[in-house]
mmCIF file of C-alpha atoms in Angstrom:
data_model
loop_
_atom_site.group_PDB
_atom_site.id
_atom_site.type_symbol
_atom_site.label_atom_id
_atom_site.label_comp_id
_atom_site.label_asym_id
_atom_site.label_seq_id
_atom_site.Cartn_x
_atom_site.Cartn_y
_atom_site.Cartn_z
ATOM 1 C CA MET A 1 -9.448 -24.348 -19.642
ATOM 2 C CA LYS A 2 -6.131 -24.213 -21.647
ATOM 3 C CA SER A 3 -4.587 -20.953 -21.890
ATOM 4 C CA SER A 4 -1.102 -19.777 -21.738
ATOM 5 C CA ASP A 5 -2.004 -17.584 -18.802
ATOM 6 C CA ASP A 6 -2.627 -20.829 -16.652
ATOM 7 C CA ASN A 7 1.079 -21.450 -16.600
ATOM 8 C CA PRO A 8 1.771 -20.635 -12.802
ATOM 9 C CA ARG A 9 5.183 -18.853 -13.830
ATOM 10 C CA LYS A 10 3.311 -16.459 -16.112
ATOM 11 C CA MET A 11 0.567 -15.596 -13.787
ATOM 12 C CA LEU A 12 3.273 -15.160 -11.052
ATOM 13 C CA PHE A 13 4.830 -12.609 -13.387
ATOM 14 C CA ARG A 14 1.500 -11.084 -14.114
ATOM 15 C CA PHE A 15 0.452 -10.710 -10.192
ATOM 16 C CA SER A 16 3.902 -9.327 -9.663
ATOM 17 C CA LEU A 17 3.674 -6.845 -12.398
ATOM 18 C CA TYR A 18 0.250 -5.616 -11.060
ATOM 19 C CA GLY A 19 2.191 -4.706 -7.573
ATOM 20 C CA PHE A 20 5.182 -3.377 -9.285
ATOM 21 C CA LEU A 21 2.937 -1.003 -11.647
ATOM 22 C CA LYS A 22 0.601 0.013 -8.756
ATOM 23 C CA ASN A 23 3.413 1.113 -6.487
ATOM 24 C CA GLN A 24 4.558 3.691 -9.211
ATOM 25 C CA ARG A 25 3.051 6.381 -6.869
ATOM 26 C CA TYR A 26 5.880 8.773 -7.290
ATOM 27 C CA PHE A 27 3.998 11.432 -5.222
ATOM 28 C CA GLU A 28 3.770 9.150 -2.094
ATOM 29 C CA PRO A 29 7.047 10.167 -0.395
ATOM 30 C CA PHE A 30 6.345 13.980 -1.032
ATOM 31 C CA LEU A 31 2.658 13.879 -0.494
ATOM 32 C CA ILE A 32 2.497 15.667 2.903
ATOM 33 C CA LEU A 33 5.449 18.075 1.766
ATOM 34 C CA PHE A 34 3.293 18.859 -1.327
ATOM 35 C CA PHE A 35 0.313 19.769 0.822
ATOM 36 C CA LEU A 36 2.476 21.916 3.139
ATOM 37 C CA GLN A 37 3.748 23.726 -0.029
ATOM 38 C CA MET A 38 0.336 24.588 -0.945
ATOM 39 C CA GLY A 39 -0.280 26.402 2.248
ATOM 40 C CA MET A 40 -2.213 23.724 4.207
ATOM 41 C CA SER A 41 -1.920 23.336 8.060
ATOM 42 C CA PHE A 42 -1.492 20.108 9.381
ATOM 43 C CA PHE A 43 -5.075 20.484 10.770
ATOM 44 C CA ILE A 44 -6.166 20.758 7.256
ATOM 45 C CA ILE A 45 -3.990 17.871 5.947
ATOM 46 C CA GLY A 46 -5.354 15.664 8.778
ATOM 47 C CA LEU A 47 -8.697 16.342 7.569
ATOM 48 C CA LEU A 48 -7.729 15.436 3.938
ATOM 49 C CA ILE A 49 -6.196 12.223 5.211
ATOM 50 C CA GLY A 50 -8.916 11.455 7.590
ATOM 51 C CA TYR A 51 -11.496 12.045 4.753
ATOM 52 C CA ARG A 52 -9.714 9.548 2.603
ATOM 53 C CA GLU A 53 -9.606 6.876 5.453
ATOM 54 C CA VAL A 54 -13.309 7.459 6.115
ATOM 55 C CA LEU A 55 -14.271 6.936 2.669
ATOM 56 C CA ILE A 56 -12.308 3.928 2.236
ATOM 57 C CA ASN A 57 -13.811 2.395 5.333
ATOM 58 C CA LEU A 58 -17.191 3.275 4.018
ATOM 59 C CA PHE A 59 -16.635 1.917 0.747
ATOM 60 C CA GLU A 60 -14.263 -1.033 1.277
ATOM 61 C CA VAL A 61 -16.530 -3.661 2.329
ATOM 62 C CA PRO A 62 -19.390 -3.131 -0.180
ATOM 63 C CA THR A 63 -16.749 -3.096 -3.053
ATOM 64 C CA GLY A 64 -15.291 -6.085 -1.869
ATOM 65 C CA ALA A 65 -18.689 -7.667 -1.873
ATOM 66 C CA ALA A 66 -19.247 -6.169 -5.423
ATOM 67 C CA ALA A 67 -15.983 -7.917 -6.525
ATOM 68 C CA ASP A 68 -17.207 -11.178 -5.351
ATOM 69 C CA LEU A 69 -20.500 -10.694 -7.080
ATOM 70 C CA TYR A 70 -19.855 -8.577 -10.318
ATOM 71 C CA GLY A 71 -16.391 -9.701 -11.086
ATOM 72 C CA ARG A 72 -12.827 -9.043 -9.433
ATOM 73 C CA ARG A 73 -10.938 -8.118 -12.598
ATOM 74 C CA LYS A 74 -13.564 -5.459 -13.691
ATOM 75 C CA CYS A 75 -13.479 -4.028 -10.178
ATOM 76 C CA MET A 76 -9.594 -3.941 -10.529
ATOM 77 C CA ILE A 77 -9.884 -2.233 -13.863
ATOM 78 C CA LEU A 78 -12.381 0.394 -12.305
ATOM 79 C CA SER A 79 -10.109 0.986 -9.294
ATOM 80 C CA PHE A 80 -7.224 2.017 -11.687
ATOM 81 C CA ILE A 81 -9.515 4.331 -13.853
ATOM 82 C CA ALA A 82 -10.421 6.178 -10.472
ATOM 83 C CA TYR A 83 -6.665 6.424 -9.446
ATOM 84 C CA ILE A 84 -6.029 7.874 -13.014
ATOM 85 C CA ALA A 85 -8.801 10.544 -12.529
ATOM 86 C CA SER A 86 -7.516 11.421 -9.215
ATOM 87 C CA PHE A 87 -4.022 11.885 -10.191
ATOM 88 C CA VAL A 88 -5.022 14.266 -12.968
ATOM 89 C CA ILE A 89 -7.000 16.410 -10.541
ATOM 90 C CA PHE A 90 -4.162 16.419 -8.127
ATOM 91 C CA ALA A 91 -1.787 17.739 -10.740
ATOM 92 C CA SER A 92 -4.029 20.693 -11.478
ATOM 93 C CA ALA A 93 -5.952 21.480 -7.976
ATOM 94 C CA GLY A 94 -5.617 24.898 -6.609
ATOM 95 C CA VAL A 95 -8.213 25.172 -4.123
ATOM 96 C CA LEU A 96 -9.271 23.102 -1.115
ATOM 97 C CA TRP A 97 -12.497 21.320 -2.584
ATOM 98 C CA GLN A 98 -10.695 20.221 -5.638
ATOM 99 C CA PHE A 99 -8.187 18.243 -3.321
ATOM 100 C CA PHE A 100 -11.247 16.828 -1.542
ATOM 101 C CA VAL A 101 -12.514 15.522 -4.914
ATOM 102 C CA ALA A 102 -9.128 13.987 -5.850
ATOM 103 C CA MET A 103 -8.812 12.582 -2.442
ATOM 104 C CA GLY A 104 -12.486 10.997 -2.884
ATOM 105 C CA LEU A 105 -11.475 9.168 -6.366
ATOM 106 C CA TYR A 106 -8.282 8.085 -4.563
ATOM 107 C CA ALA A 107 -10.371 6.437 -1.926
ATOM 108 C CA ILE A 108 -12.551 4.745 -4.409
ATOM 109 C CA GLY A 109 -9.538 3.370 -6.012
ATOM 110 C CA ASP A 110 -8.197 1.932 -2.925
ATOM 111 C CA ALA A 111 -11.401 0.501 -1.650
ATOM 112 C CA PHE A 112 -12.125 -1.583 -4.976
ATOM 113 C CA ARG A 113 -8.507 -2.752 -5.112
ATOM 114 C CA THR A 114 -7.526 -3.875 -1.557
ATOM 115 C CA GLY A 115 -8.655 -7.308 -0.779
ATOM 116 C CA THR A 116 -9.648 -7.931 -4.269
ATOM 117 C CA HIS A 117 -6.320 -8.951 -5.857
ATOM 118 C CA LYS A 118 -5.168 -11.159 -2.889
ATOM 119 C CA ALA A 119 -8.533 -12.871 -3.353
ATOM 120 C CA MET A 120 -7.714 -13.384 -6.923
ATOM 121 C CA ILE A 121 -4.087 -14.780 -6.106
ATOM 122 C CA PHE A 122 -5.647 -17.353 -3.689
ATOM 123 C CA ASP A 123 -8.395 -18.359 -6.048
ATOM 124 C CA TYR A 124 -5.885 -18.995 -8.740
ATOM 125 C CA LEU A 125 -3.707 -21.002 -6.189
ATOM 126 C CA ALA A 126 -6.877 -23.184 -5.064
ATOM 127 C CA ARG A 127 -7.693 -23.840 -8.752
ATOM 128 C CA HIS A 128 -4.224 -25.032 -9.338
ATOM 129 C CA GLY A 129 -3.882 -27.207 -6.194
ATOM 130 C CA ARG A 130 -1.145 -25.108 -4.761
ATOM 131 C CA SER A 131 -2.914 -23.290 -1.753
ATOM 132 C CA GLN A 132 -0.059 -24.693 0.480
ATOM 133 C CA GLU A 133 2.078 -21.990 -1.073
ATOM 134 C CA LYS A 134 0.060 -19.011 -0.295
ATOM 135 C CA THR A 135 2.607 -17.453 1.911
ATOM 136 C CA LEU A 136 5.398 -18.071 -0.488
ATOM 137 C CA TYR A 137 3.494 -16.906 -3.406
ATOM 138 C CA TYR A 138 2.127 -13.785 -1.715
ATOM 139 C CA GLY A 139 5.449 -12.880 -0.280
ATOM 140 C CA LYS A 140 7.203 -13.000 -3.811
ATOM 141 C CA THR A 141 4.334 -10.955 -5.310
ATOM 142 C CA ARG A 142 4.440 -8.396 -2.675
ATOM 143 C CA SER A 143 8.257 -8.140 -2.714
ATOM 144 C CA TRP A 144 7.875 -6.830 -6.356
ATOM 145 C CA SER A 145 5.605 -4.228 -5.021
ATOM 146 C CA LYS A 146 8.284 -3.117 -2.650
ATOM 147 C CA PHE A 147 10.844 -3.323 -5.368
ATOM 148 C CA GLY A 148 8.542 -1.173 -7.641
ATOM 149 C CA SER A 149 8.457 1.581 -4.767
ATOM 150 C CA ALA A 150 12.032 1.635 -4.684
ATOM 151 C CA LEU A 151 12.263 2.256 -8.258
ATOM 152 C CA SER A 152 9.540 4.921 -8.039
ATOM 153 C CA ILE A 153 11.498 6.687 -5.346
ATOM 154 C CA ILE A 154 14.366 6.907 -7.522
ATOM 155 C CA ILE A 155 12.226 8.298 -10.350
ATOM 156 C CA ALA A 156 10.382 10.773 -8.120
ATOM 157 C CA ALA A 157 13.450 12.174 -6.565
ATOM 158 C CA ALA A 158 15.154 12.686 -10.109
ATOM 159 C CA ILE A 159 11.722 14.574 -11.270
ATOM 160 C CA VAL A 160 11.807 16.838 -8.135
ATOM 161 C CA PHE A 161 15.593 17.305 -8.229
ATOM 162 C CA THR A 162 15.673 18.177 -11.767
ATOM 163 C CA THR A 163 12.593 20.440 -11.864
ATOM 164 C CA ALA A 164 13.185 22.257 -8.635
ATOM 165 C CA GLY A 165 16.051 24.397 -10.060
ATOM 166 C CA LEU A 166 14.063 25.333 -13.348
ATOM 167 C CA GLN A 167 13.528 29.187 -13.510
ATOM 168 C CA GLY A 168 10.146 30.200 -13.026
ATOM 169 C CA GLN A 169 8.785 27.263 -11.060
ATOM 170 C CA SER A 170 6.930 27.655 -7.863
ATOM 171 C CA ASP A 171 8.011 25.269 -5.140
ATOM 172 C CA ALA A 172 4.800 23.240 -5.590
ATOM 173 C CA ARG A 173 5.160 22.685 -9.226
ATOM 174 C CA PRO A 174 7.768 19.813 -9.212
ATOM 175 C CA TYR A 175 5.433 17.753 -6.997
ATOM 176 C CA ARG A 176 2.532 18.235 -9.573
ATOM 177 C CA TYR A 177 4.885 16.619 -12.111
ATOM 178 C CA LEU A 178 4.858 13.361 -9.764
ATOM 179 C CA PHE A 179 1.105 12.949 -10.261
ATOM 180 C CA LEU A 180 1.105 13.291 -14.118
ATOM 181 C CA ALA A 181 4.117 10.754 -14.218
ATOM 182 C CA CYS A 182 1.812 8.151 -12.735
ATOM 183 C CA LEU A 183 -0.553 8.116 -15.606
ATOM 184 C CA LEU A 184 1.523 5.861 -17.757
ATOM 185 C CA PRO A 185 2.323 3.146 -15.283
ATOM 186 C CA TYR A 186 -1.349 2.966 -14.210
ATOM 187 C CA ALA A 187 -2.583 2.870 -17.888
ATOM 188 C CA LEU A 188 -0.266 -0.313 -18.336
ATOM 189 C CA GLY A 189 -1.850 -1.777 -15.231
ATOM 190 C CA ILE A 190 -5.110 -1.693 -16.740
ATOM 191 C CA ILE A 191 -3.731 -3.442 -19.794
ATOM 192 C CA ASN A 192 -2.225 -5.932 -17.390
ATOM 193 C CA PHE A 193 -5.615 -6.973 -16.015
ATOM 194 C CA VAL A 194 -7.092 -7.648 -19.494
ATOM 195 C CA GLY A 195 -4.452 -10.291 -19.773
ATOM 196 C CA TYR A 196 -5.759 -12.216 -16.691
ATOM 197 C CA PRO A 197 -7.644 -15.205 -17.256
ATOM 198 C CA SER A 198 -11.528 -14.392 -17.130
ATOM 199 C CA TYR A 199 -12.222 -17.086 -14.572
ATOM 200 C CA LEU A 200 -10.483 -14.897 -12.067
ATOM 201 C CA ASP A 201 -13.267 -12.771 -12.011
ATOM 202 C CA GLY A 202 -14.989 -15.261 -9.802
ATOM 203 C CA GLU A 203 -18.405 -16.378 -9.951
ATOM 204 C CA ALA A 204 -19.595 -13.487 -11.322
ATOM 205 C CA GLN A 205 -23.280 -12.814 -11.819
ATOM 206 C CA LYS A 206 -24.478 -11.143 -15.336
ATOM 207 C CA LYS A 207 -26.957 -8.705 -13.279
ATOM 208 C CA VAL A 208 -26.160 -7.680 -9.867
ATOM 209 C CA SER A 209 -28.356 -5.384 -7.924
ATOM 210 C CA LEU A 210 -27.199 -3.085 -4.955
ATOM 211 C CA LYS A 211 -29.454 -5.156 -2.768
ATOM 212 C CA GLN A 212 -27.691 -8.326 -3.826
ATOM 213 C CA VAL A 213 -24.245 -6.539 -2.957
ATOM 214 C CA PHE A 214 -25.446 -5.633 0.514
ATOM 215 C CA SER A 215 -27.220 -9.010 1.239
ATOM 216 C CA HIS A 216 -23.854 -10.806 0.345
ATOM 217 C CA LEU A 217 -22.178 -8.362 2.530
ATOM 218 C CA ALA A 218 -24.440 -8.829 5.376
ATOM 219 C CA SER A 219 -24.182 -12.844 5.331
ATOM 220 C CA VAL A 220 -20.295 -12.686 4.938
ATOM 221 C CA ALA A 221 -20.200 -10.146 7.825
ATOM 222 C CA LYS A 222 -22.599 -12.191 10.045
ATOM 223 C CA ASP A 223 -20.557 -15.128 9.457
ATOM 224 C CA ALA A 224 -17.211 -13.351 10.033
ATOM 225 C CA VAL A 225 -18.397 -11.956 13.408
ATOM 226 C CA LYS A 226 -19.733 -15.379 14.564
ATOM 227 C CA SER A 227 -16.302 -16.926 13.912
ATOM 228 C CA SER A 228 -14.134 -16.474 16.873
ATOM 229 C CA ARG A 229 -11.082 -17.054 14.822
ATOM 230 C CA LEU A 230 -11.785 -14.247 12.201
ATOM 231 C CA ARG A 231 -12.745 -11.934 15.295
ATOM 232 C CA GLN A 232 -9.294 -12.783 16.589
ATOM 233 C CA LEU A 233 -7.657 -12.002 13.144
ATOM 234 C CA PHE A 234 -9.556 -8.692 12.687
ATOM 235 C CA VAL A 235 -8.458 -7.282 16.154
ATOM 236 C CA GLU A 236 -4.846 -8.339 15.188
ATOM 237 C CA SER A 237 -5.022 -6.388 12.036
ATOM 238 C CA ILE A 238 -6.431 -3.536 13.644
ATOM 239 C CA ALA A 239 -3.725 -3.184 16.308
ATOM 240 C CA PHE A 240 -0.727 -4.349 14.157
ATOM 241 C CA GLU A 241 -1.264 -2.634 10.949
ATOM 242 C CA GLY A 242 -3.618 0.197 12.274
ATOM 243 C CA THR A 243 -0.672 1.453 14.272
ATOM 244 C CA TYR A 244 1.826 1.223 11.380
ATOM 245 C CA LYS A 245 -0.372 3.183 8.859
ATOM 246 C CA VAL A 246 -0.839 5.959 11.676
ATOM 247 C CA ALA A 247 2.911 6.195 12.172
ATOM 248 C CA LYS A 248 4.544 5.834 8.914
ATOM 249 C CA ASP A 249 3.766 9.137 7.268
ATOM 250 C CA TYR A 250 5.552 11.042 10.009
ATOM 251 C CA LEU A 251 8.763 9.742 8.438
ATOM 252 C CA GLN A 252 8.257 12.447 5.635
ATOM 253 C CA PRO A 253 8.554 15.660 7.784
ATOM 254 C CA ILE A 254 11.222 13.802 9.874
ATOM 255 C CA VAL A 255 13.255 13.114 6.813
ATOM 256 C CA LYS A 256 12.803 16.789 5.645
ATOM 257 C CA TYR A 257 14.031 18.193 9.058
ATOM 258 C CA ALA A 258 17.255 15.909 8.912
ATOM 259 C CA ALA A 259 17.787 16.901 5.358
ATOM 260 C CA LEU A 260 17.793 20.505 5.995
ATOM 261 C CA SER A 261 20.034 20.093 8.882
ATOM 262 C CA LEU A 262 22.848 18.072 7.029
ATOM 263 C CA PRO A 263 25.945 20.175 6.125
ATOM 264 C CA LEU A 264 26.840 17.458 3.377
ATOM 265 C CA LEU A 265 23.856 18.783 1.414
ATOM 266 C CA GLY A 266 24.688 22.560 1.886
ATOM 267 C CA MET A 267 25.195 23.535 -1.712
ATOM 268 C CA MET A 268 21.644 22.298 -2.637
ATOM 269 C CA GLY A 269 18.252 23.999 -2.707
ATOM 270 C CA LYS A 270 15.648 23.278 0.004
ATOM 271 C CA LEU A 271 13.582 20.696 -2.253
ATOM 272 C CA GLN A 272 16.809 19.176 -3.704
ATOM 273 C CA LYS A 273 18.113 18.368 -0.080
ATOM 274 C CA THR A 274 14.743 17.055 0.719
ATOM 275 C CA ALA A 275 14.735 14.929 -2.311
ATOM 276 C CA ALA A 276 18.174 13.703 -1.891
ATOM 277 C CA LEU A 277 17.685 12.332 1.377
ATOM 278 C CA ILE A 278 14.126 10.904 0.860
ATOM 279 C CA LEU A 279 15.688 9.204 -2.233
ATOM 280 C CA VAL A 280 18.458 7.266 0.275
ATOM 281 C CA VAL A 281 16.085 6.643 3.015
ATOM 282 C CA TYR A 282 13.040 5.407 1.000
ATOM 283 C CA VAL A 283 14.960 3.499 -1.450
ATOM 284 C CA SER A 284 16.595 1.496 1.482
ATOM 285 C CA LEU A 285 13.253 1.186 2.945
ATOM 286 C CA HIS A 286 11.235 -0.221 0.046
ATOM 287 C CA LEU A 287 14.429 -2.699 -0.920
ATOM 288 C CA LEU A 288 14.311 -3.848 2.676
ATOM 289 C CA GLU A 289 10.726 -4.122 2.626
ATOM 290 C CA GLY A 290 10.837 -6.367 -0.548
ATOM 291 C CA MET A 291 13.588 -8.444 0.974
ATOM 292 C CA ALA A 292 11.530 -8.887 4.099
ATOM 293 C CA SER A 293 8.296 -9.942 2.136
ATOM 294 C CA ARG A 294 10.286 -12.759 0.496
ATOM 295 C CA ARG A 295 11.512 -13.945 3.815
ATOM 296 C CA SER A 296 8.260 -14.303 5.319
ATOM 297 C CA GLU A 297 7.956 -17.906 4.274
ATOM 298 C CA TYR A 298 11.406 -18.594 5.923
ATOM 299 C CA LEU A 299 10.223 -16.933 9.076
ATOM 300 C CA ARG A 300 6.889 -19.083 8.939
ATOM 301 C CA LEU A 301 9.157 -22.213 8.658
ATOM 302 C CA ARG A 302 11.623 -21.291 11.197
ATOM 303 C CA ALA A 303 9.124 -19.981 13.829
ATOM 304 C CA GLY A 304 7.030 -23.431 13.412
ATOM 305 C CA GLY A 305 3.951 -21.970 11.414
ATOM 306 C CA GLU A 306 1.969 -18.854 10.851
ATOM 307 C CA GLU A 307 0.570 -18.505 14.501
ATOM 308 C CA ALA A 308 4.134 -18.809 15.969
ATOM 309 C CA GLY A 309 5.574 -16.272 13.315
ATOM 310 C CA ALA A 310 3.001 -13.781 14.122
ATOM 311 C CA ARG A 311 3.447 -13.851 17.872
ATOM 312 C CA LEU A 312 7.281 -13.311 17.389
ATOM 313 C CA LEU A 313 6.645 -10.259 15.347
ATOM 314 C CA TRP A 314 4.300 -8.703 17.885
ATOM 315 C CA TRP A 315 7.222 -8.568 20.326
ATOM 316 C CA ILE A 316 9.652 -7.329 17.810
ATOM 317 C CA ASN A 317 7.122 -4.640 16.535
ATOM 318 C CA LEU A 318 6.646 -3.489 20.172
ATOM 319 C CA ALA A 319 10.269 -2.997 20.682
ATOM 320 C CA VAL A 320 10.774 -1.136 17.281
ATOM 321 C CA PHE A 321 8.043 1.463 18.621
ATOM 322 C CA ILE A 322 9.826 1.799 22.012
ATOM 323 C CA VAL A 323 13.012 2.609 20.001
ATOM 324 C CA ILE A 324 11.287 5.273 17.948
ATOM 325 C CA ALA A 325 9.644 6.845 20.855
ATOM 326 C CA ALA A 326 13.058 7.084 22.680
ATOM 327 C CA GLY A 327 14.602 8.830 19.573
ATOM 328 C CA LEU A 328 11.990 11.265 18.920
ATOM 329 C CA GLY A 329 11.801 11.998 22.665
ATOM 330 C CA SER A 330 15.458 12.605 22.876
ATOM 331 C CA GLY A 331 15.044 16.114 21.463
ATOM 332 C CA VAL A 332 13.225 17.143 24.641
ATOM 333 C CA PHE A 333 16.363 16.238 26.895
ATOM 334 C CA LEU A 334 19.279 16.721 24.711
ATOM 335 C CA ALA A 335 21.180 19.679 23.187
ATOM 336 C CA ALA A 336 20.316 20.380 19.351
ATOM 337 C CA GLY A 337 23.450 18.817 18.209
ATOM 338 C CA ASP A 338 23.049 15.666 20.261
ATOM 339 C CA ALA A 339 19.341 15.428 19.337
ATOM 340 C CA SER A 340 20.205 14.956 15.645
ATOM 341 C CA TRP A 341 21.159 11.279 16.798
ATOM 342 C CA GLY A 342 17.780 10.955 18.245
ATOM 343 C CA ILE A 343 16.306 11.927 15.048
ATOM 344 C CA ALA A 344 18.695 9.383 13.072
ATOM 345 C CA VAL A 345 17.638 6.694 15.628
ATOM 346 C CA ALA A 346 13.935 7.506 14.731
ATOM 347 C CA ILE A 347 14.366 7.132 11.004
ATOM 348 C CA ILE A 348 16.219 3.912 11.340
ATOM 349 C CA GLY A 349 13.003 2.889 13.582
ATOM 350 C CA PHE A 350 10.699 3.839 11.073
ATOM 351 C CA VAL A 351 12.450 1.626 8.544
ATOM 352 C CA ALA A 352 12.747 -1.296 10.935
ATOM 353 C CA LEU A 353 9.039 -0.737 11.379
ATOM 354 C CA ALA A 354 8.343 -1.034 7.659
ATOM 355 C CA VAL A 355 10.553 -4.217 7.727
ATOM 356 C CA VAL A 356 8.526 -5.925 10.153
ATOM 357 C CA GLN A 357 5.295 -4.874 8.616
ATOM 358 C CA ASN A 358 6.090 -6.657 5.397
ATOM 359 C CA LEU A 359 7.321 -9.753 7.289
ATOM 360 C CA TRP A 360 3.803 -9.487 8.930
ATOM 361 C CA ARG A 361 1.455 -9.046 6.184
ATOM 362 C CA PRO A 362 2.068 -12.312 4.032
ATOM 363 C CA LEU A 363 1.627 -14.263 7.390
ATOM 364 C CA GLN A 364 -1.590 -12.517 8.268
ATOM 365 C CA VAL A 365 -3.197 -12.921 4.633
ATOM 366 C CA GLY A 366 -2.178 -16.565 4.873
ATOM 367 C CA ARG A 367 -4.053 -16.854 8.259
ATOM 368 C CA TYR A 368 -7.091 -15.167 6.718
ATOM 369 C CA ASN A 369 -7.035 -17.645 3.815
ATOM 370 C CA THR A 370 -6.670 -20.392 5.954
ATOM 371 C CA ALA A 371 -9.737 -19.328 8.155
ATOM 372 C CA THR A 372 -12.004 -18.530 5.034
ATOM 373 C CA GLY A 373 -12.991 -19.856 1.729
ATOM 374 C CA ALA A 374 -12.476 -18.556 -1.833
ATOM 375 C CA ALA A 375 -15.935 -17.489 -2.683
ATOM 376 C CA VAL A 376 -15.947 -14.836 0.039
ATOM 377 C CA GLY A 377 -12.219 -13.988 0.054
ATOM 378 C CA ALA A 378 -12.450 -10.506 -1.362
ATOM 379 C CA THR A 379 -15.123 -9.537 1.012
ATOM 380 C CA VAL A 380 -13.411 -11.022 4.244
ATOM 381 C CA LEU A 381 -10.267 -9.186 3.173
ATOM 382 C CA SER A 382 -12.370 -5.981 2.703
ATOM 383 C CA ILE A 383 -13.747 -6.254 5.957
ATOM 384 C CA GLU A 384 -10.353 -6.845 7.586
#
């Protein structure tokens, strides 16, 4: 097939643009604070987050199988449509059931997306005889996702900072604007998918029944369970990335607590203080994440391979969790003034945790790609 999109440099740009646009989630560093501002308790917020994660897990594997059978590019477009619908509802929701609807659509968007795009990247590299570059290629595309996150924090903080002081605004209204601002980049993301080569849909079938989806799923899942190598990788993903996903959102209330206690921000309003410190912390976090993703290939080479690199990161990850626990626990034993140092240590620890995660993820995805084939890539990564 002769196409300008077959040029690896142009496709690297398209793959990177996907991640850059996908991470224009301006609401993300403020989501928990938005829910608190809407009068929700941490228990209700936990139900919402848990509901989202349960739906993602329920839909994740069937949607990965559907992507392999029906077409990966089509499923990515559907994912972004679900996200857009979710953002519109979040921006206008006023009662709890509406938030559950929005969270459900968000979960569907996540389920159709995760695993599918990585499978497209690896399929593209295999077709061009560049599979040996998978860690390098995925690390670069992931780094642009993180640089996109850094820009999104700047935009989000600017929106909250400028709208928080407007007369007649409720404390929750600036957060609602963040969801509406996401509509443009996600619409551009759909346009980007249209430009992908059609063969990246995979060996899509014209007519796919629900029975075929679950049959394909059962077949791949059976093979995955039989493979001791894949079982090991699944357990590592659960332990390494699962703990990170549980821990990372606690950074938001910790940053808010720190912002409200900083004398340097004394002249600002409550929302503006929070936005200012979130800007500093999260921009630093995402820039470091982006640089870490780009360095994952360097780590792989210096450590002596994907396996050695993964083992090293396990030990570093454990050490960082110990530092975070010590920082957060210091408040129990220290006076209020000294305890603020513990909060600062915990924030630095959370940032370090994100850096380790972004060194780990390209290595781990590369390990999956080595252990499986392109035809079932989206399904295996969805099972993961």
